[in-house]
Short mmCIF file of C-alpha atoms in Angstrom, two decimals:
data_model
loop_
_atom_site.label_atom_id
_atom_site.label_comp_id
_atom_site.label_asym_id
_atom_site.label_seq_id
_atom_site.Cartn_x
_atom_site.Cartn_y
_atom_site.Cartn_z
CA UNK A 1 0.23 0.03 -0.12
CA UNK A 2 1.07 3.57 -0.32
CA UNK A 3 1.76 5.80 2.57
CA UNK A 4 1.18 8.89 0.78
CA UNK A 5 0.27 10.43 -2.57
CA UNK A 6 3.17 9.89 -5.15
CA UNK A 7 4.72 12.50 -6.35
CA UNK A 8 2.87 13.34 -10.17
CA UNK A 9 5.67 13.23 -12.78
CA UNK A 10 3.66 15.50 -15.30
CA UNK A 11 5.28 15.54 -18.63
CA UNK A 12 4.43 17.33 -22.35
CA UNK A 13 3.98 13.63 -23.05
CA UNK A 14 1.45 13.67 -20.56
CA UNK A 15 -0.23 15.93 -21.61
CA UNK A 16 -0.14 15.00 -25.24
CA UNK A 17 -1.65 11.52 -24.64
CA UNK A 18 -4.89 12.69 -22.76
CA UNK A 19 -5.81 14.52 -26.13
CA UNK A 20 -6.07 10.90 -27.44
CA UNK A 21 -9.07 9.97 -25.89
CA UNK A 22 -10.56 13.21 -27.67
CA UNK A 23 -11.57 16.80 -28.06
CA UNK A 24 -15.27 17.12 -26.01
CA UNK A 25 -16.04 19.50 -23.69
CA UNK A 26 -16.77 18.75 -20.27
CA UNK A 27 -20.25 17.49 -19.57
CA UNK A 28 -20.32 16.65 -15.36
CA UNK A 29 -23.29 15.58 -13.59
CA UNK A 30 -21.96 16.47 -9.88
CA UNK A 31 -20.70 19.36 -7.95
CA UNK A 32 -17.37 20.70 -8.47
CA UNK A 33 -15.88 19.16 -5.51
CA UNK A 34 -16.57 15.47 -6.49
CA UNK A 35 -13.11 13.96 -5.14
CA UNK A 36 -12.23 12.38 -1.89
CA UNK A 37 -12.01 15.55 0.00
CA UNK A 38 -15.89 16.34 -0.61
CA UNK A 39 -17.09 13.05 0.86
CA UNK A 40 -17.62 11.62 3.87
CA UNK A 41 -16.16 8.17 5.15
CA UNK A 42 -19.38 6.46 4.47
CA UNK A 43 -19.26 8.13 0.75
CA UNK A 44 -17.43 6.78 -1.84
CA UNK A 45 -16.72 8.60 -5.13
CA UNK A 46 -16.73 7.34 -8.62
CA UNK A 47 -16.26 9.15 -11.70
CA UNK A 48 -16.84 7.60 -15.22
CA UNK A 49 -17.15 8.80 -18.46
CA UNK A 50 -20.92 8.13 -19.28
CA UNK A 51 -22.82 11.26 -19.21
CA UNK A 52 -25.72 9.40 -21.37
CA UNK A 53 -26.48 7.62 -18.49
CA UNK A 54 -28.49 9.65 -15.84
CA UNK A 55 -29.18 8.98 -12.18
CA UNK A 56 -32.36 6.42 -13.18
CA UNK A 57 -30.43 4.18 -15.51
CA UNK A 58 -29.00 0.52 -15.09
CA UNK A 59 -25.58 1.84 -14.95
CA UNK A 60 -25.80 4.21 -11.92
CA UNK A 61 -28.18 2.13 -10.35
CA UNK A 62 -25.60 -1.04 -10.80
CA UNK A 63 -22.86 1.88 -8.83
CA UNK A 64 -25.75 2.07 -6.12
CA UNK A 65 -25.95 -1.65 -6.03
CA UNK A 66 -22.03 -1.94 -5.51
CA UNK A 67 -21.67 0.62 -2.94
CA UNK A 68 -24.50 -0.83 -0.78
CA UNK A 69 -22.86 -4.36 -1.22
CA UNK A 70 -19.44 -2.78 0.02
CA UNK A 71 -21.53 -1.00 3.09
CA UNK A 72 -21.22 2.53 1.62
CA UNK A 73 -23.10 5.43 -0.42
CA UNK A 74 -21.37 6.06 -3.67
CA UNK A 75 -21.17 9.66 -5.10
CA UNK A 76 -20.80 9.44 -8.93
CA UNK A 77 -20.28 12.07 -11.47
CA UNK A 78 -19.88 11.67 -15.36
CA UNK A 79 -17.70 13.67 -17.55
CA UNK A 80 -16.81 13.99 -21.34
CA UNK A 81 -13.99 11.08 -21.90
CA UNK A 82 -11.29 13.70 -22.72
CA UNK A 83 -12.34 16.21 -19.70
CA UNK A 84 -12.62 13.09 -17.28
CA UNK A 85 -8.71 12.25 -17.90
CA UNK A 86 -7.48 15.82 -16.91
CA UNK A 87 -10.07 16.26 -14.30
CA UNK A 88 -8.21 12.97 -12.76
CA UNK A 89 -4.36 14.76 -13.32
CA UNK A 90 -5.47 17.88 -11.31
CA UNK A 91 -7.56 15.55 -8.71
CA UNK A 92 -4.15 13.88 -8.16
CA UNK A 93 -2.35 17.36 -7.75
CA UNK A 94 -4.64 18.17 -5.14
CA UNK A 95 -4.84 15.02 -3.10
CA UNK A 96 -8.67 14.81 -4.17
CA UNK A 97 -8.40 11.53 -6.22
CA UNK A 98 -12.11 10.17 -6.95
CA UNK A 99 -12.31 6.26 -5.06
CA UNK A 100 -12.57 4.60 -8.13
CA UNK A 101 -12.08 6.17 -11.52
CA UNK A 102 -13.22 4.75 -14.99
CA UNK A 103 -11.23 5.83 -17.87
CA UNK A 104 -10.64 5.37 -21.30
CA UNK A 105 -7.76 2.77 -21.90
CA UNK A 106 -5.20 4.42 -23.60
CA UNK A 107 -5.23 6.88 -20.74
CA UNK A 108 -4.29 4.65 -18.25
CA UNK A 109 -0.25 4.17 -18.64
CA UNK A 110 -0.40 7.65 -18.87
CA UNK A 111 -2.12 8.10 -15.60
CA UNK A 112 0.06 5.28 -14.18
CA UNK A 113 3.15 6.86 -15.41
CA UNK A 114 2.16 10.01 -13.86
CA UNK A 115 1.72 8.42 -10.43
CA UNK A 116 -1.88 8.85 -10.09
CA UNK A 117 -3.22 5.02 -10.20
CA UNK A 118 -2.34 2.28 -7.96
CA UNK A 119 -1.35 -1.04 -8.95
CA UNK A 120 -3.51 -4.31 -8.88
CA UNK A 121 -0.32 -5.44 -6.54
CA UNK A 122 -0.83 -2.59 -4.15
CA UNK A 123 -5.35 -2.67 -4.42
CA UNK A 124 -5.37 -6.79 -4.55
CA UNK A 125 -7.75 -6.66 -7.61
CA UNK A 126 -8.17 -10.06 -9.04
CA UNK A 127 -7.41 -9.52 -13.09
CA UNK A 128 -6.61 -13.54 -13.35
CA UNK A 129 -10.17 -13.92 -15.79
CA UNK A 130 -9.75 -10.92 -17.75
CA UNK A 131 -8.39 -12.19 -21.51
CA UNK A 132 -4.56 -11.30 -21.79
CA UNK A 133 -4.57 -8.99 -24.87
CA UNK A 134 -7.16 -6.56 -22.83
CA UNK A 135 -5.66 -6.67 -19.96
CA UNK A 136 -2.29 -5.28 -21.60
CA UNK A 137 -3.77 -2.10 -22.29
CA UNK A 138 -3.86 -1.05 -18.66
CA UNK A 139 0.17 -2.14 -18.43
CA UNK A 140 2.93 -0.28 -18.25
CA UNK A 141 6.44 -0.89 -16.86
CA UNK A 142 5.70 -4.41 -15.87
CA UNK A 143 2.62 -3.39 -13.51
CA UNK A 144 -0.96 -3.44 -14.15
CA UNK A 145 -3.33 -0.38 -13.28
CA UNK A 146 -6.91 -1.68 -13.22
CA UNK A 147 -9.44 -4.47 -14.92
CA UNK A 148 -11.14 -3.96 -18.25
CA UNK A 149 -15.51 -3.06 -17.70
CA UNK A 150 -15.57 -4.20 -21.79
CA UNK A 151 -14.23 -3.58 -24.96
CA UNK A 152 -15.25 -2.59 -28.59
CA UNK A 153 -13.19 -2.83 -31.83
CA UNK A 154 -13.38 -2.76 -35.43
CA UNK A 155 -14.39 -5.14 -37.82
CA UNK A 156 -15.75 -5.28 -41.58
CA UNK A 157 -19.68 -4.66 -42.12
CA UNK A 158 -21.02 -6.16 -45.47
CA UNK A 159 -24.11 -5.22 -47.24
CA UNK A 160 -25.95 -8.65 -48.46
CA UNK A 161 -27.60 -7.68 -51.51
CA UNK A 162 -24.24 -5.57 -52.64
CA UNK A 163 -22.26 -8.59 -52.38
CA UNK A 164 -24.82 -10.60 -54.01
CA UNK A 165 -25.16 -9.07 -57.07
CA UNK A 166 -21.82 -8.76 -57.64
CA UNK A 167 -21.21 -12.63 -57.58
CA UNK A 168 -19.12 -12.50 -53.92
CA UNK A 169 -19.79 -15.38 -51.48
CA UNK A 170 -18.31 -13.47 -47.87
CA UNK A 171 -16.86 -16.99 -47.09
CA UNK A 172 -14.57 -16.35 -49.98
CA UNK A 173 -13.02 -13.25 -48.24
CA UNK A 174 -10.36 -14.69 -45.88
CA UNK A 175 -7.16 -12.56 -46.81
CA UNK A 176 -6.48 -9.11 -48.19
CA UNK A 177 -6.14 -10.70 -51.67
CA UNK A 178 -9.71 -12.27 -51.54
CA UNK A 179 -10.82 -8.95 -50.07
CA UNK A 180 -9.32 -6.98 -52.89
CA UNK A 181 -10.66 -9.33 -55.70
CA UNK A 182 -14.32 -9.17 -54.04
CA UNK A 183 -13.81 -5.21 -54.49
CA UNK A 184 -13.52 -5.87 -57.89
CA UNK A 185 -16.06 -7.40 -58.07
CA UNK A 186 -18.45 -5.47 -56.87
CA UNK A 187 -17.36 -2.26 -58.65
CA UNK A 188 -17.36 -3.81 -61.76
CA UNK A 189 -21.04 -4.65 -60.85
CA UNK A 190 -21.79 -1.13 -60.78
CA UNK A 191 -21.73 -0.69 -57.20
CA UNK A 192 -18.79 0.98 -54.59
CA UNK A 193 -16.18 -1.02 -52.89
CA UNK A 194 -15.32 0.04 -49.47
CA UNK A 195 -15.67 2.88 -47.16
CA UNK A 196 -13.43 3.49 -44.09
CA UNK A 197 -12.01 6.86 -41.85
CA UNK A 198 -8.31 8.04 -42.93
CA UNK A 199 -8.97 11.26 -41.46
CA UNK A 200 -5.57 12.85 -40.14
CA UNK A 201 -6.64 12.73 -36.50
CA UNK A 202 -6.63 9.67 -34.07
CA UNK A 203 -9.63 8.31 -35.83
CA UNK A 204 -7.66 7.61 -38.88
CA UNK A 205 -4.70 5.84 -37.17
CA UNK A 206 -7.20 4.09 -35.44
CA UNK A 207 -8.91 2.36 -38.16
CA UNK A 208 -5.46 2.12 -40.29
CA UNK A 209 -3.93 -0.10 -37.43
CA UNK A 210 -6.01 -3.49 -38.14
CA UNK A 211 -4.45 -3.31 -42.00
CA UNK A 212 -0.86 -2.10 -40.03
CA UNK A 213 -0.77 -5.01 -37.57
CA UNK A 214 -2.41 -7.33 -39.89
CA UNK A 215 0.85 -7.01 -42.18
CA UNK A 216 2.77 -7.93 -38.86
CA UNK A 217 3.74 -4.23 -38.63
CA UNK A 218 5.17 -2.87 -35.42
CA UNK A 219 4.58 0.60 -33.71
CA UNK A 220 8.33 0.88 -33.11
CA UNK A 221 9.06 0.15 -36.69
CA UNK A 222 6.89 2.33 -38.90
CA UNK A 223 8.96 2.08 -41.95
CA UNK A 224 8.92 -1.77 -42.34
CA UNK A 225 8.01 -3.80 -45.40
CA UNK A 226 5.19 -4.90 -43.45
CA UNK A 227 3.91 -1.46 -42.97
CA UNK A 228 4.41 -0.29 -46.23
CA UNK A 229 2.45 -3.44 -47.51
CA UNK A 230 -0.51 -2.24 -45.35
CA UNK A 231 -0.73 1.52 -46.45
CA UNK A 232 0.00 0.21 -50.20
CA UNK A 233 -3.10 -1.69 -49.88
CA UNK A 234 -5.20 0.92 -49.04
CA UNK A 235 -3.29 3.47 -51.48
CA UNK A 236 -3.90 1.01 -54.30
CA UNK A 237 -7.93 0.71 -53.43
CA UNK A 238 -8.12 4.39 -53.93
CA UNK A 239 -6.32 4.40 -57.03
CA UNK A 240 -8.36 1.50 -58.22
CA UNK A 241 -11.69 3.46 -57.40
CA UNK A 242 -12.52 0.67 -54.35
CA UNK A 243 -12.58 2.91 -52.01
CA UNK A 244 -14.04 6.90 -52.31
CA UNK A 245 -11.44 9.83 -52.08
CA UNK A 246 -14.26 10.87 -48.83
CA UNK A 247 -12.02 8.71 -46.98
CA UNK A 248 -9.27 11.19 -46.16
CA UNK A 249 -11.64 13.22 -44.46
CA UNK A 250 -14.37 10.74 -43.00
CA UNK A 251 -14.69 10.42 -39.48
CA UNK A 252 -16.24 6.66 -38.43
CA UNK A 253 -19.36 8.45 -38.44
CA UNK A 254 -19.43 10.30 -41.88
CA UNK A 255 -17.93 6.96 -43.01
CA UNK A 256 -20.56 4.78 -41.62
CA UNK A 257 -23.34 7.45 -43.11
CA UNK A 258 -21.74 6.15 -46.58
CA UNK A 259 -22.21 2.90 -46.31
CA UNK A 260 -25.98 3.52 -44.87
CA UNK A 261 -26.55 4.44 -48.25
CA UNK A 262 -26.73 1.20 -49.06
CA UNK A 263 -24.62 1.73 -51.99
CA UNK A 264 -20.92 0.08 -50.42
CA UNK A 265 -19.90 -3.37 -50.34
CA UNK A 266 -18.20 -2.73 -46.98
CA UNK A 267 -17.49 -0.72 -44.27
CA UNK A 268 -14.75 -0.56 -41.29
CA UNK A 269 -16.52 0.27 -38.18
CA UNK A 270 -17.28 -0.48 -34.69
CA UNK A 271 -19.69 -2.42 -32.12
CA UNK A 272 -21.48 1.14 -31.88
CA UNK A 273 -22.74 1.07 -34.71
CA UNK A 274 -24.83 -1.95 -34.30
CA UNK A 275 -28.02 -0.37 -33.37
CA UNK A 276 -27.54 2.00 -36.76
CA UNK A 277 -27.16 -0.90 -38.51
CA UNK A 278 -30.49 -2.44 -37.71
CA UNK A 279 -31.87 0.35 -38.53
CA UNK A 280 -29.82 0.87 -41.96
CA UNK A 281 -33.14 -0.71 -44.35
CA UNK A 282 -30.83 -3.95 -45.82
CA UNK A 283 -29.51 -7.00 -45.24
CA UNK A 284 -25.84 -6.87 -43.36
CA UNK A 285 -23.29 -9.32 -42.20
CA UNK A 286 -20.18 -8.60 -39.99
CA UNK A 287 -16.73 -10.22 -40.29
CA UNK A 288 -13.31 -9.76 -38.25
CA UNK A 289 -10.85 -7.23 -40.11
CA UNK A 290 -8.67 -10.33 -42.20
CA UNK A 291 -4.79 -10.03 -42.03
CA UNK A 292 -2.53 -9.86 -44.99
CA UNK A 293 -2.55 -14.23 -45.43
CA UNK A 294 -5.55 -15.19 -43.43
CA UNK A 295 -6.84 -15.11 -40.14
CA UNK A 296 -7.74 -12.37 -38.12
CA UNK A 297 -6.43 -8.82 -38.15
CA UNK A 298 -5.46 -7.48 -34.54
CA UNK A 299 -7.80 -4.56 -34.36
CA UNK A 300 -7.64 -1.82 -31.87
CA UNK A 301 -9.08 -2.06 -28.51
CA UNK A 302 -11.38 0.75 -27.47
CA UNK A 303 -13.38 0.46 -23.42
CA UNK A 304 -12.44 1.44 -20.25
CA UNK A 305 -10.35 0.26 -17.33
CA UNK A 306 -11.92 0.54 -13.72
CA UNK A 307 -9.03 2.06 -11.79
CA UNK A 308 -8.17 2.74 -7.95
CA UNK A 309 -6.33 5.99 -7.76
CA UNK A 310 -3.86 7.20 -5.26
CA UNK A 311 -5.29 8.23 -1.70
CA UNK A 312 -3.47 10.19 0.91
CA UNK A 313 -5.78 7.69 2.92
CA UNK A 314 -4.62 4.62 2.37
CA UNK A 315 -7.53 2.86 4.70
CA UNK A 316 -10.10 3.66 1.45
CA UNK A 317 -8.39 0.83 -0.54
CA UNK A 318 -10.03 -1.98 0.64
CA UNK A 319 -13.60 -0.80 0.26
CA UNK A 320 -12.52 0.85 -3.26
CA UNK A 321 -11.40 -2.67 -4.23
CA UNK A 322 -15.27 -3.95 -2.91
CA UNK A 323 -16.52 -1.72 -5.08
CA UNK A 324 -14.55 -2.34 -8.25
CA UNK A 325 -14.69 -6.01 -8.02
CA UNK A 326 -18.63 -6.10 -7.52
CA UNK A 327 -18.60 -3.93 -10.97
CA UNK A 328 -16.15 -6.36 -12.59
CA UNK A 329 -17.89 -9.58 -11.33
CA UNK A 330 -19.11 -12.25 -13.65
CA UNK A 331 -22.40 -11.62 -12.27
CA UNK A 332 -22.66 -8.18 -13.37
CA UNK A 333 -20.60 -8.08 -16.46
CA UNK A 334 -23.13 -9.29 -18.66
CA UNK A 335 -25.94 -6.59 -17.90
CA UNK A 336 -22.87 -4.06 -17.46
CA UNK A 337 -21.27 -5.14 -21.32
CA UNK A 338 -25.05 -4.66 -22.92
CA UNK A 339 -25.68 -1.30 -21.40
CA UNK A 340 -22.18 0.19 -22.68
CA UNK A 341 -22.51 -2.13 -26.01
CA UNK A 342 -19.10 -3.74 -24.85
CA UNK A 343 -17.80 -7.46 -25.36
CA UNK A 344 -16.88 -8.56 -22.03
CA UNK A 345 -13.41 -8.90 -21.29
CA UNK A 346 -13.77 -12.40 -20.04
CA UNK A 347 -14.18 -15.71 -21.73
CA UNK A 348 -16.89 -16.92 -19.76
CA UNK A 349 -19.10 -13.56 -20.24
CA UNK A 350 -18.68 -13.32 -23.73
CA UNK A 351 -19.77 -16.70 -24.04
CA UNK A 352 -22.77 -15.44 -22.19
CA UNK A 353 -23.03 -12.51 -24.76
CA UNK A 354 -22.99 -14.83 -27.66
CA UNK A 355 -26.03 -17.38 -26.46
CA UNK A 356 -27.69 -14.34 -25.77
CA UNK A 357 -27.47 -12.76 -28.81
CA UNK A 358 -25.26 -14.66 -31.98
CA UNK A 359 -25.02 -11.69 -33.92
CA UNK A 360 -22.37 -10.96 -31.11
CA UNK A 361 -19.94 -13.97 -32.52
CA UNK A 362 -17.83 -11.69 -34.75
CA UNK A 363 -17.25 -8.96 -32.61
CA UNK A 364 -16.22 -11.43 -29.63
CA UNK A 365 -13.54 -13.10 -32.11
CA UNK A 366 -12.41 -9.49 -33.42
CA UNK A 367 -11.70 -8.40 -29.39
CA UNK A 368 -10.00 -11.70 -28.78
CA UNK A 369 -7.71 -10.77 -31.67
CA UNK A 370 -7.58 -6.95 -30.85
CA UNK A 371 -4.67 -5.14 -29.47
CA UNK A 372 -4.37 -2.07 -27.24
CA UNK A 373 -2.63 0.85 -28.78
CA UNK A 374 -0.69 1.39 -25.95
CA UNK A 375 0.37 -2.35 -25.46
CA UNK A 376 3.69 -3.23 -26.21
CA UNK A 377 4.63 -1.04 -22.92
CA UNK A 378 4.06 1.97 -25.92
CA UNK A 379 2.62 3.92 -22.66
CA UNK A 380 3.39 7.65 -23.43
CA UNK A 381 5.28 6.81 -26.92
CA UNK A 382 1.71 6.15 -28.52
CA UNK A 383 0.33 9.60 -29.15
CA UNK A 384 3.10 10.76 -31.03
CA UNK A 385 3.96 7.76 -33.09
CA UNK A 386 -0.07 7.93 -33.86
CA UNK A 387 0.42 11.30 -35.12
CA UNK A 388 3.11 10.55 -37.56
CA UNK A 389 0.88 7.18 -38.39
CA UNK A 390 -2.15 9.37 -39.46
CA UNK A 391 0.32 11.72 -41.30
CA UNK A 392 1.54 9.11 -43.38
CA UNK A 393 -1.72 7.99 -44.15
CA UNK A 394 -2.88 11.35 -45.23
CA UNK A 395 0.19 11.87 -47.32
CA UNK A 396 -0.05 8.76 -49.31
CA UNK A 397 -3.45 8.52 -50.09
CA UNK A 398 -3.52 12.70 -51.17
CA UNK A 399 -0.94 11.45 -53.90
CA UNK A 400 1.79 13.56 -52.38
CA UNK A 401 4.17 10.75 -51.05
CA UNK A 402 4.38 7.60 -51.95
CA UNK A 403 3.37 5.00 -49.36
CA UNK A 404 7.07 3.99 -48.73
CA UNK A 405 8.71 7.45 -48.37
CA UNK A 406 5.31 8.27 -46.09
CA UNK A 407 6.74 5.85 -43.33
CA UNK A 408 10.28 6.65 -43.86
CA UNK A 409 9.56 10.17 -43.11
CA UNK A 410 6.95 8.87 -39.80
CA UNK A 411 9.62 6.98 -38.84
CA UNK A 412 12.35 9.88 -38.98
CA UNK A 413 9.99 12.26 -37.20
CA UNK A 414 9.09 9.53 -34.18
CA UNK A 415 13.17 9.13 -33.59
#
């Protein structure tokens, strides 16, 4: 346990990485004093990034129930994702952190490196049931700083009618060669191939990573031959008219809107579009993003970690641990991840999700192959790498540089 608050290690990288979470404005449901200093010994504070859920929601009721089980009252404050990370840093500086902090997974290593979070060794959280690839997003320097509450990732939605008209059997799409062949058939049949987001922001990097990792590339070697092949794939799709030039400015939302017209065969997007897919008015299916030579590519994970921040009063940790254990228990995860539209972080609950909704099977498969953006112990290095990656994608797809030259420039900039 910690006998005192750690000295915060705030660096330019710390501030930069928090921008990965987004740029939305703050949306707090609580008072200005929301940390432990504002709470009495019988009240525990929880900060989460779900302002869409009010106090009457199933999520808020679960928090209250876990508090009751731990013998305390819960004071919950909801923030937009980017604001939550910044508020957590500020609160830690003032020794006024929340007792439990639920934070976007790329930010965990940043807060950990800044000394904001306790380790699972310190706080006795059991993470043994969590899938190792998901847990890795919350690890830094060989230590684990929380447990995943759920995950989402990217896969390929497809329009069954468009593929049928083009004579494409979705079962034949197993690797890049067969996917590109399918796109060629779709174009020949008078329809559009694939849409995705290649915008010059974190969204662009997020969407490119399955193809980058699917080629066997590593984020520490942006100019490898594998990385070049991934970018060349996208570049060739634009050159051949299999993907629209609009991908250069597409967000994941506008990319989805293109797919929703019914003209495209494929769309790279996430679990968060499932509700919209059901409203689209055409039959659709989902397959994991294929790797270059077959199998499922690693796609980046979205989703949050439940963490326990460092406190001046270490006697609060055992109760915080009880609350977190309750929130992430097998009994509660199924309802929690259904509410949050997440795939559960444990195999046991994933099986229950598939039993309840067979349509989740390809998403569970995609999550099992997924990878955290800050995994491989990248931590606060990731934002700089990501920025150069999306710049390289933009340079190549706009025609200003070849894929090889764009990625060589990116690697030089990172160094």
